[in-house]
Short mmCIF file of C-alpha atoms in Angstrom, two decimals:
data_model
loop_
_atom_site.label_atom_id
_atom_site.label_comp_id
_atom_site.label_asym_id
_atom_site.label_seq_id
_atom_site.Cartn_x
_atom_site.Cartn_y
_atom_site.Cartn_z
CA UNK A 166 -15.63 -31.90 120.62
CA UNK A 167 -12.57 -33.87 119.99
CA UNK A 168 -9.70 -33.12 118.17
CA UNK A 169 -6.24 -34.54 117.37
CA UNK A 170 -3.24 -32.41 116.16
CA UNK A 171 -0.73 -34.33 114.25
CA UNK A 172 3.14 -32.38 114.40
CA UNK A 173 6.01 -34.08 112.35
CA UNK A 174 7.79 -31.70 111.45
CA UNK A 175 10.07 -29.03 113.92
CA UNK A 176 8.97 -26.26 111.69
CA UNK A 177 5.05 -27.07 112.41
CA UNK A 178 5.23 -26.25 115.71
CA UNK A 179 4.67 -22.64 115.65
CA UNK A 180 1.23 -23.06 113.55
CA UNK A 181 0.27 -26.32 115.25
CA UNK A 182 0.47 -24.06 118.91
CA UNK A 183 -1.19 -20.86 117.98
CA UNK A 184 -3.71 -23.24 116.24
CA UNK A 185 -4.60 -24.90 119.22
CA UNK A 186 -4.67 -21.54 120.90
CA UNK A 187 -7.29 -20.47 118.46
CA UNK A 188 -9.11 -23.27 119.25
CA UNK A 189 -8.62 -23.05 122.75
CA UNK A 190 -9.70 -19.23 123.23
CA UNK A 191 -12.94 -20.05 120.74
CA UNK A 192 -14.13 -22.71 123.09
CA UNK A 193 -14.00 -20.08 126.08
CA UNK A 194 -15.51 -17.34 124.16
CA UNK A 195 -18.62 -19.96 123.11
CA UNK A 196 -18.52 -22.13 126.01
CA UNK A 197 -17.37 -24.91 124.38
CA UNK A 198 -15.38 -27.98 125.37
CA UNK A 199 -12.36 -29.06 123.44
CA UNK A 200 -10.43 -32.20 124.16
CA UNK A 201 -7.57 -31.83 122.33
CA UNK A 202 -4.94 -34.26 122.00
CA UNK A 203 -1.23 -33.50 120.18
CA UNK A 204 0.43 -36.31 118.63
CA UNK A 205 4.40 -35.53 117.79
CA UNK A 206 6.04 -38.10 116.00
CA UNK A 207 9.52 -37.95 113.47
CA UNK A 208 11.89 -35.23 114.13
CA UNK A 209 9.22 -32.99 115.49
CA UNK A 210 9.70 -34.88 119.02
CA UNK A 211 12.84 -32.90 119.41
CA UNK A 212 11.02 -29.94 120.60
CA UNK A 213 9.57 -31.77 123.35
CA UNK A 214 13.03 -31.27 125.36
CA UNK A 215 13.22 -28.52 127.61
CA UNK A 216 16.17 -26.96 126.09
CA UNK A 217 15.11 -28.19 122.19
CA UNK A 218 11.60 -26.17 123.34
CA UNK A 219 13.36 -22.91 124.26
CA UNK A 220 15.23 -23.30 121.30
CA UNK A 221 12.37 -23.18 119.25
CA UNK A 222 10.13 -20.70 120.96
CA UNK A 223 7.29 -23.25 122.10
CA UNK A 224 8.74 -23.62 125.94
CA UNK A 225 6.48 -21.11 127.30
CA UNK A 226 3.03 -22.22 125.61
CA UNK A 227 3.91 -25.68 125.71
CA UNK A 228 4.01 -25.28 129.69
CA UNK A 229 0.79 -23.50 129.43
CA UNK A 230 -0.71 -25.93 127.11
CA UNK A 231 0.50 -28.96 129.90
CA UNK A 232 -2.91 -29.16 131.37
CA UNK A 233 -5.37 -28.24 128.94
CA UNK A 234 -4.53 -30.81 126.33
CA UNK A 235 -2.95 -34.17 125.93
CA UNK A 236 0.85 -33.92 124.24
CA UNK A 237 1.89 -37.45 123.03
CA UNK A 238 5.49 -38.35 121.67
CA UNK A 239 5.98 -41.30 119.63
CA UNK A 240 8.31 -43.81 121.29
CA UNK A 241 9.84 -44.86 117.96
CA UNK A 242 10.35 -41.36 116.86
CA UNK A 243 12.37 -40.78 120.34
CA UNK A 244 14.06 -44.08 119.69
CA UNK A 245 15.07 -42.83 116.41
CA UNK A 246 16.57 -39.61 117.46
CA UNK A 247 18.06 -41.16 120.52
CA UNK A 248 15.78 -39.35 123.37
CA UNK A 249 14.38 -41.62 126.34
CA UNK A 250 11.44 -40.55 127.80
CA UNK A 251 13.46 -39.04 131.26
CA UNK A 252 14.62 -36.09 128.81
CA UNK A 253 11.12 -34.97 127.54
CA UNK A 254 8.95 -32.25 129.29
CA UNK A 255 7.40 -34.07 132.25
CA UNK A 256 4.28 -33.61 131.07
CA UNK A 257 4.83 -35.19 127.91
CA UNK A 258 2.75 -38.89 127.26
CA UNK A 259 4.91 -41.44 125.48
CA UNK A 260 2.92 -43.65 123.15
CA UNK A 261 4.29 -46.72 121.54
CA UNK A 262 3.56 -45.82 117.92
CA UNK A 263 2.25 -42.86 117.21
CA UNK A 264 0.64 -43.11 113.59
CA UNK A 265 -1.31 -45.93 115.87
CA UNK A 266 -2.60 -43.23 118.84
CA UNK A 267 -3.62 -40.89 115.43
CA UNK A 268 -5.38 -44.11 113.69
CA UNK A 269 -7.32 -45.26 117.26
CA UNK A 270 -8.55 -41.80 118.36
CA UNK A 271 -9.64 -40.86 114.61
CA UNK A 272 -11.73 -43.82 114.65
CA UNK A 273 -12.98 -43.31 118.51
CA UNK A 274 -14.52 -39.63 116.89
CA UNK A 275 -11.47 -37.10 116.66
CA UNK A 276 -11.18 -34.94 113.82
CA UNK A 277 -7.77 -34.95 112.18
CA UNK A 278 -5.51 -31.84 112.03
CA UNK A 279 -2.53 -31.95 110.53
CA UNK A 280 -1.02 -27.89 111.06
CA UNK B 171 -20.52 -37.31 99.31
CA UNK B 172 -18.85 -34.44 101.78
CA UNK B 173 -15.25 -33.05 101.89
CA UNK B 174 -13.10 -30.78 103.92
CA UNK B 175 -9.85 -28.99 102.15
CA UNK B 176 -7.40 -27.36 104.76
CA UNK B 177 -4.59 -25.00 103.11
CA UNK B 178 -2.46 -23.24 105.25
CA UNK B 179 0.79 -22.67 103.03
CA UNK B 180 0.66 -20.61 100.14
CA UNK B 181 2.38 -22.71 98.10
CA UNK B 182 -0.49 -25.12 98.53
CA UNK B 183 -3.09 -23.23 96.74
CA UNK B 184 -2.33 -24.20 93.37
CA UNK B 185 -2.35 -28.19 94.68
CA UNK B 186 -5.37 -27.91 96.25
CA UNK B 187 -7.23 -25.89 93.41
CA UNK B 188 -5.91 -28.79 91.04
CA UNK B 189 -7.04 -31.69 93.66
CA UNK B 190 -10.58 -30.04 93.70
CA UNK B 191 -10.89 -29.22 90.01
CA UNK B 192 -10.31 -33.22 89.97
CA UNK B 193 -12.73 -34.29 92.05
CA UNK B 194 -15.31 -32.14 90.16
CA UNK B 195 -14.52 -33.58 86.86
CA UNK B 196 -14.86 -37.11 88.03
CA UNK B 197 -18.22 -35.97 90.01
CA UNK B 198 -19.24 -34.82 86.66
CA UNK B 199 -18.73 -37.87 84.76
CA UNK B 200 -20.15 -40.10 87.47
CA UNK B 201 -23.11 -38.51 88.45
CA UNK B 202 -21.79 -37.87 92.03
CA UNK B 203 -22.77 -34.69 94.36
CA UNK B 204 -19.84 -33.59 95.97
CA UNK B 205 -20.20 -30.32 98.48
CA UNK B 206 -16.78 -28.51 98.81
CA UNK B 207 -16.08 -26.92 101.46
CA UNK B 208 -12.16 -25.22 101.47
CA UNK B 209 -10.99 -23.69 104.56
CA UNK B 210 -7.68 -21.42 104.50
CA UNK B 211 -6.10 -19.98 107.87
CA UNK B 212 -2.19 -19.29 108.43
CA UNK B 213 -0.55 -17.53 105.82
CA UNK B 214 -2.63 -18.89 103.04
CA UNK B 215 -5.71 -16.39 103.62
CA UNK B 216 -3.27 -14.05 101.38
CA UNK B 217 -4.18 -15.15 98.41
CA UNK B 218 -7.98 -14.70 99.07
CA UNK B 219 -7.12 -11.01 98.46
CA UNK B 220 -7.85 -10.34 94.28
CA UNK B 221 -4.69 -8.97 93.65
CA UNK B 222 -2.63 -11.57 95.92
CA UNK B 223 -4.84 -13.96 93.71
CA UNK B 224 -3.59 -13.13 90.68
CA UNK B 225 0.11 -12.63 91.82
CA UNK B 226 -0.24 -16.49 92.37
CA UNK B 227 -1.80 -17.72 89.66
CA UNK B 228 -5.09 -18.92 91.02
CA UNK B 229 -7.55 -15.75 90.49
CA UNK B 230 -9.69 -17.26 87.33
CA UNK B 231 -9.90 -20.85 89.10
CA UNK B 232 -11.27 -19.40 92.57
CA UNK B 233 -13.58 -17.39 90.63
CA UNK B 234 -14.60 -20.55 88.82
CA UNK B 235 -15.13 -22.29 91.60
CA UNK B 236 -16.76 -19.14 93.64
CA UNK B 237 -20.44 -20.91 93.12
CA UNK B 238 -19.06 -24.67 92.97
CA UNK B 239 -17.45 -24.48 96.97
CA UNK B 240 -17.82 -22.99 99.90
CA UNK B 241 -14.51 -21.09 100.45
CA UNK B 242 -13.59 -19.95 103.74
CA UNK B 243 -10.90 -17.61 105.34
CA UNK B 244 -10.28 -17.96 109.02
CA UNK B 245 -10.54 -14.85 110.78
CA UNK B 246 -7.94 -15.45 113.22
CA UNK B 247 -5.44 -15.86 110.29
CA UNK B 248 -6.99 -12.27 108.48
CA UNK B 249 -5.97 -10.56 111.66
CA UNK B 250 -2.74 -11.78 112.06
CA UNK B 251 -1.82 -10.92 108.64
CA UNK B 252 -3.66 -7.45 108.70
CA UNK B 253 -6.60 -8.39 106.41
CA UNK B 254 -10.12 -7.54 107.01
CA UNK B 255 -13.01 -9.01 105.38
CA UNK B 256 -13.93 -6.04 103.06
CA UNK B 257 -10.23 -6.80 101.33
CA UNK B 258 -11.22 -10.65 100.26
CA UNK B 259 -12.52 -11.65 97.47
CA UNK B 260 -16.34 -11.18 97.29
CA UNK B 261 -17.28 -14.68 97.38
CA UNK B 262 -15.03 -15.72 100.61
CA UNK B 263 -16.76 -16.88 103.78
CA UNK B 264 -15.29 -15.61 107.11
CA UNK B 265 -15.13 -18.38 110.29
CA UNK B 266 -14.06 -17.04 113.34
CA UNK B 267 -11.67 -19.72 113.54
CA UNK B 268 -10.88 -21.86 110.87
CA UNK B 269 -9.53 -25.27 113.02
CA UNK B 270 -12.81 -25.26 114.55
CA UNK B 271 -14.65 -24.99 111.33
CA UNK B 272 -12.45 -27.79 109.98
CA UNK B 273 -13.06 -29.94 113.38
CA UNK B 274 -16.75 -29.25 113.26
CA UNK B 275 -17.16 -30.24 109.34
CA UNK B 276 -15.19 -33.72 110.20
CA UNK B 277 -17.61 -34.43 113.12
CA UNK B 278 -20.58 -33.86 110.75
CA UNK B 279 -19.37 -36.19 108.40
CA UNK B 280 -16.73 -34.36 106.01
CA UNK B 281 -13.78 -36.30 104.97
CA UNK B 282 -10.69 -34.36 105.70
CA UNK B 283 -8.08 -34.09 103.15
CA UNK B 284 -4.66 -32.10 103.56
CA UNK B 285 -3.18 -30.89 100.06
CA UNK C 1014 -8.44 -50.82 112.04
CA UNK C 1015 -8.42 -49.26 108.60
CA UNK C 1016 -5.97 -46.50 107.86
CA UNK C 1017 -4.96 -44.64 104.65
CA UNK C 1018 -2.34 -42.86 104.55
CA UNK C 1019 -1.68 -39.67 101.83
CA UNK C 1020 1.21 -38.81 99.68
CA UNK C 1021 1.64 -35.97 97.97
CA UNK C 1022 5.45 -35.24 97.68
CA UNK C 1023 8.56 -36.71 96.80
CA UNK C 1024 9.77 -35.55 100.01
CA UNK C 1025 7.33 -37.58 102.46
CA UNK C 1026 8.05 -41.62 101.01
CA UNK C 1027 10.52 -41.90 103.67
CA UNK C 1028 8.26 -40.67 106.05
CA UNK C 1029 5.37 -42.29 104.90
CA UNK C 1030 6.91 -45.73 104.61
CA UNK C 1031 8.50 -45.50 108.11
CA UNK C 1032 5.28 -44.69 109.60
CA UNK C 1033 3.48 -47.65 107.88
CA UNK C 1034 6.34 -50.16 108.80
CA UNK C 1035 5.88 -48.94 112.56
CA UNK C 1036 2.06 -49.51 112.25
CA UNK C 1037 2.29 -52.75 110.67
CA UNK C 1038 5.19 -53.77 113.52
CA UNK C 1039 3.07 -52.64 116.52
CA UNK C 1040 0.05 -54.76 114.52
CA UNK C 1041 2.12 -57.87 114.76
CA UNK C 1042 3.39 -57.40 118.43
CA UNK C 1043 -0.04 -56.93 119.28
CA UNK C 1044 -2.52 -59.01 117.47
CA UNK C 1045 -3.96 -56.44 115.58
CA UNK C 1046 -4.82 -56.16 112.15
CA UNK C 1047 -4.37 -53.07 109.73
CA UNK C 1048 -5.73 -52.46 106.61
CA UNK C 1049 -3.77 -49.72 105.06
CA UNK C 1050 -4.42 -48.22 102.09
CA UNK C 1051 -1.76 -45.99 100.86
CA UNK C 1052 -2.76 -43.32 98.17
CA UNK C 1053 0.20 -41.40 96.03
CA UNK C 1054 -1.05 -38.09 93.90
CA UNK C 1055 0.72 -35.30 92.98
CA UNK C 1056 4.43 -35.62 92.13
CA UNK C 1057 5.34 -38.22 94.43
CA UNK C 1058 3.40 -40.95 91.71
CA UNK C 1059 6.65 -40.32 90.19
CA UNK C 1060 8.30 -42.99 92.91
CA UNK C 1061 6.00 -45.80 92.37
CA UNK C 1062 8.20 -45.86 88.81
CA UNK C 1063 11.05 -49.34 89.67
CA UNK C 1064 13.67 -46.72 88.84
CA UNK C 1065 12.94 -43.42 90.50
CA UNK C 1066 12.14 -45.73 93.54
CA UNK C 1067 15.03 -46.94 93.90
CA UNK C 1068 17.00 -43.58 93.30
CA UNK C 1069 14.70 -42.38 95.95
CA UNK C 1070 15.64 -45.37 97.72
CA UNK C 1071 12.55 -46.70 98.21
CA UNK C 1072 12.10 -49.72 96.18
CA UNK C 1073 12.81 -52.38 98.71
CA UNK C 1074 10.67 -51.21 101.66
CA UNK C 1075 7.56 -50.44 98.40
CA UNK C 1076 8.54 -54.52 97.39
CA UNK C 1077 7.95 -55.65 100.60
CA UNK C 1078 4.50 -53.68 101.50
CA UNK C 1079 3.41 -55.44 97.79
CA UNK C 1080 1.30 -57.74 99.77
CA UNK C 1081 0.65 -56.17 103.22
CA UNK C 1082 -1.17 -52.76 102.01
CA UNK C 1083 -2.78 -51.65 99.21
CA UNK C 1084 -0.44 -48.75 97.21
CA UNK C 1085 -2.87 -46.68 94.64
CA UNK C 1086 -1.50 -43.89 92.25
CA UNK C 1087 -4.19 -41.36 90.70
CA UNK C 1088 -4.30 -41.51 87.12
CA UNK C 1089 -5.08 -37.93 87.15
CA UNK C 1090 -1.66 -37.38 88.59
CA UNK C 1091 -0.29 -40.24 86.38
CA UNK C 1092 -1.35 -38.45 83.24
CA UNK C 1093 0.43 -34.81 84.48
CA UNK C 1094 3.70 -36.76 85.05
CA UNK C 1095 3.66 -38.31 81.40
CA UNK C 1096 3.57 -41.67 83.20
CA UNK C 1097 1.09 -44.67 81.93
CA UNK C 1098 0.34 -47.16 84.16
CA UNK C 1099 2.30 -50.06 82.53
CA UNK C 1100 5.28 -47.76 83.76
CA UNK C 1101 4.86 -48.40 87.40
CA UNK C 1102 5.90 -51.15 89.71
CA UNK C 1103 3.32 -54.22 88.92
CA UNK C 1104 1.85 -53.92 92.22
CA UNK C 1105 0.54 -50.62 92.06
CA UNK C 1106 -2.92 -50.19 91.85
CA UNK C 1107 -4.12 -47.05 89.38
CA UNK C 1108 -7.43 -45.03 90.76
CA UNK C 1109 -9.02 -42.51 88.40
CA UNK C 1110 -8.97 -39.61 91.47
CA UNK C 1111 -6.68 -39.76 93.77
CA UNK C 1112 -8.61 -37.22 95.72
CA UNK C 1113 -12.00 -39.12 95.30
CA UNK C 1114 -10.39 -42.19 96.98
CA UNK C 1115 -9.31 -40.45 99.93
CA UNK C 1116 -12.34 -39.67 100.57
CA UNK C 1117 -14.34 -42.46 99.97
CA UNK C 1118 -11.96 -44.22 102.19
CA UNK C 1119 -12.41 -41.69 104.72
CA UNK C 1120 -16.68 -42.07 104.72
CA UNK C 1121 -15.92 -45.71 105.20
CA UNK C 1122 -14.30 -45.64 108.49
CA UNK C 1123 -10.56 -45.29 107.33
CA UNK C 1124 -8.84 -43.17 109.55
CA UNK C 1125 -6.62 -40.51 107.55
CA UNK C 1126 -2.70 -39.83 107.53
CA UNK C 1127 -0.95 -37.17 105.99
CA UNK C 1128 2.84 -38.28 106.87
#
């Protein structure tokens, strides 16, 4: 099953990560497969800094989180808030546009999450 | 025609119960089956409690709508905030997790719609 | 690629428009065609009013989407906000349920937004 998170917001982060861990610890428990993909865009690509992440409480489960999901920042949101991708977690995917990456995946058979 | 509503905030309940109350009334006047299917997790499984309910105003509309939707409480979220299902309101389904319930609805055709 | 994106707050028509004029920019740089479909309920029909947009500093950015998306403002919401439709920017397109468009949009193959 495929799913896409959308975070926008710094203060979603929280719910959108223990969400995902719900989801993530369901799958397990009923042997099912999750591909989960986490698109950040606005000021919510912030947290995807290693210091912004402590900050916030998300460092820890974001590094957990690093290889069973995909985690996406929006280039224009980083352009916006002055980040280039060098600063970001290194795990972190840079897309272009990311209202685009949540449009394209919706319509290749994600359901839509917005935490 | 199917649709999914996700409330996770609190202060979401009474926008949601409007946008569904809505949808009803046009169904009514235009001859079109809609199935309902609310799903609350995070902090908004509070108010599935009767007296919670009342506190926030939206007691006599969930019963109202008790036979008209499906009305689910995510068990992950009851946990977290020390509610067990015995404490709900009698009509409340319990999911194990309610961002898989809302992922599986979307694959099976729900619409998704965040109040 | 069909999109429609959801408004529901006063709060989110910076958001929202920023995330459209991204989409529609990465359309042009890449050949590829949107059809957004933008759909206002709740308070933030208040906006699509020529003089609260432009308090809300929105007016030029809603003038210049006229043609390139389609902007729709429930009635429902319309009618709770005192507002008639003769009130609202001429462009503005007035749908009896916000809700019901959203998703009837959605079980047509538009992807869904909640900026």
């Amino acid at each position: 099953m495929k799913v896409l998170f959308h975070v926008n917001k710094s203060a979603h982060w929280k719910t959108a990560l223990g969400n995902i861990l719900n989801m993530l610890q369901y799958g397990e428990e009923n042997s099912m497969l999750f591909e989960i993909e986490l698109v950040a865009n606005g000021p919510a690509v912030k947290e995807l800094q290693p210091s912004a992440a402590k900050s916030a409480g998300i460092y820890d489960q974001l590094e957990r989180f690093a290889t069973a999901l995909r985690i996406c920042a929006c280039n224009n949101s980083l352009v916006a808030n002055g980040i280039t991708p060098s600063m970001l977690l290194p795990f972190i995917q840079v897309v272009p546009a990311g209202v685009v990456e949540i449009a394209v995946r919706q319509l290749n058979g994600y359901a839509y999450i917005k935490p």
